[in-house]
Backbone as ProteinMPNN parsed JSONL, in Angstrom:
{"seq_chain_A": "EVWRQVSVALVVFILPLADTTTVSINRIWRGRSPFIGGKDHTTHHLSYAGLTDPQVAMAFGGLGLVSAFLAVIAYRYIPVWHTWHTLLYLGYALAVFSFLFGLTKRRGIDRPL", "coords_chain_A": {"N_chain_A": [[0.808, -1.166, -0.137], [2.097, 1.298, 0.599], [3.56, 1.889, -1.599], [1.591, 2.363, -3.505], [0.383, 4.704, -2.364], [2.626, 6.488, -2.587], [2.953, 6.547, -5.386], [0.574, 7.481, -6.355], [0.484, 9.925, -5.143], [2.677, 11.185, -6.271], [1.884, 11.23, -8.83], [-0.496, 12.831, -8.875], [0.515, 15.354, -8.06], [2.475, 15.966, -10.125], [2.538, 17.829, -11.945], [3.105, 20.667, -10.633], [5.387, 19.787, -9.227], [7.111, 18.975, -11.404], [7.354, 21.322, -12.78], [8.302, 23.176, -11.0], [10.895, 21.899, -10.174], [12.14, 21.787, -12.733], [12.582, 24.545, -13.351], [14.001, 25.437, -11.064], [16.351, 23.788, -11.446], [17.392, 24.685, -14.012], [17.566, 27.443, -13.492], [19.7, 27.354, -11.524], [21.703, 26.082, -13.029], [22.2, 28.291, -14.744], [23.409, 30.048, -12.984], [21.585, 31.497, -11.488], [19.327, 32.692, -9.122], [17.203, 30.368, -7.787], [14.978, 31.435, -6.599], [14.049, 33.608, -7.192], [11.506, 35.277, -9.217], [10.576, 34.667, -12.888], [10.411, 34.458, -16.373], [10.491, 31.733, -17.162], [9.087, 29.195, -16.584], [7.487, 26.169, -17.159], [5.055, 26.655, -18.458], [5.48, 29.129, -19.733], [7.539, 28.168, -21.622], [5.823, 26.42, -23.122], [4.154, 28.285, -24.401], [6.202, 29.807, -25.845], [6.805, 27.802, -27.654], [4.842, 27.974, -29.427], [2.076, 27.897, -28.557], [-1.024, 29.053, -27.948], [-2.443, 31.103, -25.192], [-4.651, 29.953, -24.187], [-4.636, 27.42, -25.164], [-2.335, 26.647, -23.954], [-3.434, 26.408, -21.14], [-5.3, 24.497, -21.607], [-3.668, 22.266, -22.196], [-2.259, 21.958, -19.827], [-4.732, 21.671, -18.123], [-5.422, 19.284, -19.25], [-3.475, 17.427, -18.699], [-3.632, 17.509, -16.014], [-6.325, 16.374, -15.548], [-5.913, 13.872, -16.479], [-3.95, 12.833, -14.542], [-5.66, 13.027, -12.301], [-7.482, 11.239, -13.022], [-5.986, 8.916, -13.111], [-5.475, 8.805, -10.452], [-7.968, 8.247, -9.484], [-8.548, 5.714, -10.491], [-6.458, 4.129, -9.263], [-7.13, 3.934, -6.785], [-10.015, 3.204, -6.591], [-10.439, 1.063, -8.611], [-8.315, -0.716, -8.481], [-7.815, -3.274, -6.682], [-5.688, -4.895, -5.652], [-2.357, -4.005, -5.361], [0.32, -3.871, -7.467], [3.757, -4.399, -8.457], [3.99, -3.742, -11.059], [2.197, -1.893, -11.45], [3.197, 0.297, -9.88], [5.441, 0.808, -11.348], [4.212, 1.636, -13.953], [2.727, 3.973, -13.126], [4.909, 5.679, -12.036], [6.366, 5.685, -14.503], [4.559, 7.3, -16.068], [4.659, 9.855, -14.778], [7.272, 10.258, -15.03], [7.311, 10.611, -17.737], [5.88, 12.965, -18.068], [7.375, 14.574, -16.741], [9.992, 14.543, -17.94], [9.059, 15.543, -20.539], [8.391, 18.107, -20.215], [10.579, 19.187, -18.923], [12.491, 18.798, -21.218], [11.238, 20.477, -23.049], [12.068, 22.919, -22.171], [14.562, 22.853, -22.97], [14.669, 23.272, -25.647], [16.142, 24.402, -28.642], [16.137, 27.272, -30.701], [13.713, 28.274, -30.298], [11.675, 31.395, -30.077], [12.395, 33.196, -27.438], [12.813, 34.963, -24.405], [15.85, 35.59, -22.684]], "CA_chain_A": [[-0.039, 0.033, 0.008], [2.958, 2.513, 0.618], [3.925, 2.29, -3.219], [0.436, 2.887, -4.028], [0.247, 6.061, -2.011], [3.461, 7.196, -3.121], [2.81, 6.636, -6.821], [-0.523, 8.322, -6.517], [0.767, 11.382, -4.756], [3.507, 11.857, -7.24], [1.084, 11.547, -10.221], [-1.279, 13.973, -8.701], [1.453, 16.648, -7.818], [3.385, 16.087, -11.059], [2.865, 19.264, -12.718], [3.736, 21.481, -9.885], [6.629, 19.351, -8.919], [7.877, 19.116, -12.63], [7.717, 22.842, -13.199], [9.438, 23.789, -9.63], [12.189, 21.229, -10.365], [12.711, 22.318, -13.988], [12.9, 25.877, -13.24], [15.137, 25.44, -10.124], [17.47, 23.114, -12.21], [17.586, 25.572, -15.158], [18.162, 28.702, -13.002], [20.954, 27.106, -10.833], [22.634, 25.75, -14.096], [22.681, 29.52, -15.369], [23.936, 30.784, -12.005], [20.803, 32.596, -11.136], [18.747, 32.295, -7.939], [15.65, 29.859, -8.007], [13.914, 32.069, -5.68], [13.555, 35.1, -8.008], [10.628, 34.956, -10.424], [11.098, 35.0, -14.146], [9.464, 33.914, -17.364], [11.122, 30.572, -17.534], [8.164, 28.327, -16.288], [7.015, 25.41, -18.212], [3.92, 27.333, -19.357], [5.9, 30.044, -20.649], [7.965, 27.585, -22.698], [4.747, 26.116, -24.101], [3.723, 29.577, -25.03], [7.384, 30.148, -26.834], [6.752, 26.84, -28.76], [3.757, 28.515, -30.315], [0.685, 27.627, -28.086], [-1.778, 30.366, -27.323], [-2.624, 31.018, -23.672], [-6.079, 28.984, -23.891], [-4.132, 26.148, -25.432], [-1.475, 26.18, -22.708], [-4.289, 26.002, -20.215], [-5.977, 23.233, -22.029], [-2.659, 21.233, -22.139], [-2.187, 21.673, -18.436], [-5.825, 21.183, -17.757], [-5.708, 17.827, -19.725], [-2.526, 16.526, -17.873], [-4.198, 17.448, -14.576], [-7.374, 15.486, -15.527], [-5.224, 12.467, -16.657], [-3.569, 12.631, -13.258], [-6.861, 12.672, -11.589], [-8.191, 9.915, -13.537], [-4.988, 7.711, -12.582], [-5.555, 8.613, -8.941], [-9.419, 7.49, -9.036], [-8.347, 4.216, -11.012], [-5.627, 3.459, -8.19], [-8.031, 3.454, -5.364], [-11.339, 2.553, -6.914], [-10.527, -0.03, -9.597], [-7.139, -1.647, -8.453], [-7.772, -3.91, -5.351], [-4.427, -5.455, -5.226], [-1.498, -3.086, -6.001], [1.279, -4.799, -7.804], [5.051, -3.64, -8.732], [3.962, -3.151, -12.299], [1.286, -0.692, -11.243], [4.006, 1.329, -9.539], [6.268, 1.117, -12.58], [3.308, 2.352, -14.82], [2.375, 5.354, -12.428], [6.093, 6.389, -12.0], [6.79, 5.929, -15.885], [3.727, 8.479, -16.523], [5.345, 10.864, -14.032], [8.829, 10.373, -15.677], [7.167, 11.037, -18.911], [5.348, 14.307, -18.035], [8.685, 15.462, -16.312], [10.73, 14.718, -19.286], [8.361, 16.251, -21.628], [8.335, 19.454, -19.694], [11.969, 19.626, -18.935], [12.919, 18.821, -22.518], [10.717, 21.644, -23.618], [12.806, 23.98, -21.716], [16.046, 22.942, -23.59], [14.645, 23.162, -27.216], [16.67, 25.572, -29.318], [15.487, 27.823, -31.865], [12.311, 29.074, -29.766], [11.861, 32.818, -29.665], [12.092, 33.191, -25.767], [13.603, 35.755, -23.439], [17.076, 34.846, -21.806]], "C_chain_A": [[1.005, 1.233, -0.1], [3.251, 2.801, -0.769], [2.693, 2.808, -3.98], [0.168, 4.268, -3.844], [1.429, 6.887, -2.432], [3.331, 7.635, -4.634], [1.551, 7.684, -7.146], [-0.267, 9.969, -6.174], [1.818, 12.02, -5.659], [2.548, 12.165, -8.485], [0.091, 12.776, -9.864], [-0.576, 15.223, -8.635], [2.502, 16.735, -9.207], [3.805, 17.387, -11.747], [3.486, 20.315, -12.003], [5.201, 20.951, -9.526], [7.595, 19.312, -10.197], [8.296, 20.621, -13.072], [8.657, 23.44, -11.915], [10.793, 23.187, -9.965], [12.781, 21.666, -11.584], [13.107, 23.624, -14.04], [13.981, 26.149, -12.252], [16.583, 24.972, -10.765], [18.197, 24.169, -13.014], [18.194, 26.789, -14.498], [19.558, 28.535, -12.43], [22.125, 26.819, -12.018], [23.18, 27.265, -14.87], [23.152, 30.395, -14.299], [22.892, 31.766, -11.413], [19.954, 31.788, -9.823], [17.477, 31.444, -8.196], [14.594, 30.454, -7.293], [13.385, 33.452, -6.261], [12.963, 34.877, -9.26], [11.366, 35.281, -11.899], [10.002, 34.248, -14.953], [10.114, 32.44, -17.942], [10.573, 29.201, -17.081], [7.907, 27.332, -17.292], [5.844, 25.862, -19.029], [4.445, 28.3, -20.196], [6.504, 29.428, -21.873], [7.008, 26.835, -23.593], [4.237, 27.169, -25.015], [5.035, 29.92, -26.344], [7.284, 29.075, -27.841], [5.71, 27.161, -29.605], [2.116, 28.232, -29.772], [0.135, 28.751, -27.653], [-2.042, 29.983, -25.848], [-3.82, 29.903, -23.493], [-5.474, 27.73, -24.15], [-3.026, 25.687, -24.306], [-2.397, 25.664, -21.55], [-4.825, 24.77, -20.628], [-5.021, 22.234, -21.81], [-2.437, 20.951, -20.515], [-3.256, 20.888, -17.794], [-6.058, 19.613, -18.054], [-4.782, 16.864, -19.007], [-3.097, 16.511, -16.315], [-5.404, 16.485, -14.562], [-6.852, 13.979, -15.723], [-4.682, 12.048, -15.254], [-4.47, 12.196, -12.232], [-7.322, 11.466, -11.739], [-7.464, 8.687, -12.953], [-5.261, 7.543, -11.164], [-6.903, 7.857, -8.533], [-9.294, 6.063, -9.336], [-7.634, 3.589, -9.894], [-6.629, 3.221, -7.144], [-9.3, 2.834, -5.616], [-11.258, 1.288, -7.616], [-9.207, -1.035, -9.411], [-7.231, -2.303, -7.013], [-6.623, -4.155, -4.903], [-3.326, -4.593, -5.954], [-0.243, -4.031, -6.13], [2.578, -3.862, -8.162], [4.823, -2.983, -10.306], [3.011, -1.896, -12.415], [2.173, 0.417, -10.851], [4.811, 1.94, -10.629], [5.384, 1.9, -13.684], [3.273, 3.779, -14.267], [3.599, 6.103, -12.533], [6.699, 6.443, -13.407], [5.806, 7.14, -16.607], [4.284, 9.817, -15.785], [6.491, 11.362, -14.612], [8.52, 11.086, -16.957], [6.719, 12.468, -19.136], [6.713, 15.145, -17.641], [9.581, 15.575, -17.526], [10.356, 15.41, -20.27], [8.601, 17.761, -21.352], [9.694, 20.131, -19.733], [12.583, 19.736, -20.096], [12.257, 19.979, -23.302], [11.513, 22.953, -23.344], [14.144, 24.095, -22.38], [15.786, 22.932, -25.21], [15.507, 24.274, -27.637], [15.908, 26.044, -30.577], [13.841, 28.381, -31.603], [12.655, 30.393, -29.491], [11.321, 32.982, -28.251], [13.236, 34.292, -25.271], [14.634, 34.868, -22.756], [16.527, 35.145, -20.401]], "O_chain_A": [[0.738, 2.134, -0.896], [3.193, 3.975, -1.132], [2.783, 3.569, -4.943], [-0.19, 5.011, -4.758], [1.185, 8.075, -2.643], [3.541, 8.775, -5.048], [1.587, 8.533, -8.037], [-0.707, 10.943, -6.784], [1.857, 13.241, -5.805], [2.514, 13.272, -9.022], [-0.022, 13.674, -10.698], [-1.101, 16.193, -9.182], [3.315, 17.659, -9.221], [4.913, 17.851, -12.018], [4.377, 20.943, -12.575], [6.135, 21.751, -9.559], [8.783, 19.596, -10.046], [9.359, 20.956, -13.595], [9.664, 24.123, -12.101], [11.773, 23.927, -10.033], [13.979, 21.946, -11.537], [14.029, 23.893, -14.81], [14.833, 26.999, -12.511], [17.65, 25.575, -10.648], [19.359, 24.508, -12.79], [19.29, 27.175, -14.904], [20.472, 29.314, -12.701], [23.267, 27.269, -11.923], [24.268, 27.382, -15.434], [23.333, 31.567, -14.63], [23.297, 32.795, -10.872], [19.964, 30.573, -9.621], [16.654, 31.986, -8.934], [13.435, 30.046, -7.355], [12.487, 34.164, -5.811], [13.562, 34.423, -10.234], [12.397, 35.933, -12.059], [9.035, 33.632, -14.504], [10.154, 32.196, -19.148], [11.277, 28.192, -17.117], [8.145, 27.711, -18.439], [5.687, 25.467, -20.184], [3.991, 28.414, -21.334], [6.228, 29.856, -22.993], [7.341, 26.616, -24.758], [3.942, 26.97, -26.194], [4.774, 30.209, -27.512], [7.681, 29.381, -28.966], [5.689, 26.525, -30.659], [1.136, 28.353, -30.507], [0.815, 29.493, -26.945], [-1.907, 28.855, -25.375], [-3.752, 29.058, -22.6], [-5.76, 26.841, -23.348], [-2.921, 24.534, -23.887], [-2.147, 24.575, -21.035], [-4.749, 23.883, -19.778], [-5.431, 21.237, -21.216], [-2.453, 19.809, -20.057], [-3.088, 19.857, -17.143], [-6.696, 18.851, -17.328], [-5.127, 15.718, -18.722], [-2.96, 15.54, -15.571], [-5.515, 15.772, -13.565], [-7.38, 13.031, -15.141], [-4.978, 10.927, -14.838], [-4.252, 11.277, -11.442], [-7.56, 10.686, -10.817], [-8.015, 7.707, -12.453], [-5.304, 6.433, -10.634], [-7.013, 7.084, -7.581], [-9.821, 5.225, -8.605], [-8.095, 2.524, -9.483], [-6.799, 2.068, -6.749], [-9.673, 1.936, -4.861], [-12.012, 0.392, -7.237], [-9.087, -2.032, -10.123], [-6.604, -1.7, -6.143], [-6.334, -3.728, -3.785], [-3.428, -4.495, -7.177], [0.174, -4.77, -5.238], [2.43, -2.64, -8.152], [5.363, -1.943, -10.682], [3.072, -1.062, -13.318], [1.993, 1.497, -11.413], [4.916, 3.144, -10.866], [5.945, 2.817, -14.283], [3.763, 4.699, -14.922], [3.509, 7.195, -13.094], [7.593, 7.278, -13.545], [6.221, 7.81, -17.553], [4.263, 10.852, -16.451], [6.763, 12.556, -14.734], [9.233, 12.015, -17.338], [7.047, 13.116, -20.13], [7.025, 16.206, -18.183], [9.849, 16.667, -18.026], [11.211, 15.955, -20.969], [8.977, 18.525, -22.241], [9.988, 21.188, -20.29], [13.297, 20.73, -20.224], [12.886, 20.39, -24.277], [11.592, 23.881, -24.149], [14.791, 25.141, -22.403], [16.698, 22.589, -25.962], [15.567, 25.193, -26.82], [15.215, 25.333, -31.304], [13.03, 28.77, -32.444], [13.655, 30.693, -28.839], [10.134, 32.927, -27.927], [14.363, 34.373, -25.76], [14.424, 33.726, -22.346], [17.14, 34.762, -19.404]]}, "name": "protein", "num_of_chains": 1, "seq": "EVWRQVSVALVVFILPLADTTTVSINRIWRGRSPFIGGKDHTTHHLSYAGLTDPQVAMAFGGLGLVSAFLAVIAYRYIPVWHTWHTLLYLGYALAVFSFLFGLTKRRGIDRPL"}
């Protein structure tokens, strides 16, 4: 049950965790403080990639709905939690983080330094 709880907590909070981690890593790599605001959050990078503000909101809302759906599935429809469930949920979280982090590393996007 502990792995179910950890997996679901990670999936539910993956968007703010991925954004905060990505911003902190990138700012530290550039020699900047992670505690001073900027326009380098993952939502900004989605805009720099060409998405409109409503599309960015839809993308994050969609990922949030998928995460909520996975949380409901974990507790309502999976009576016995197995290792492969943990791997599946952690894989989803890693995929979301990798996509958002990778988005901040794309070259050729018109964005402020």
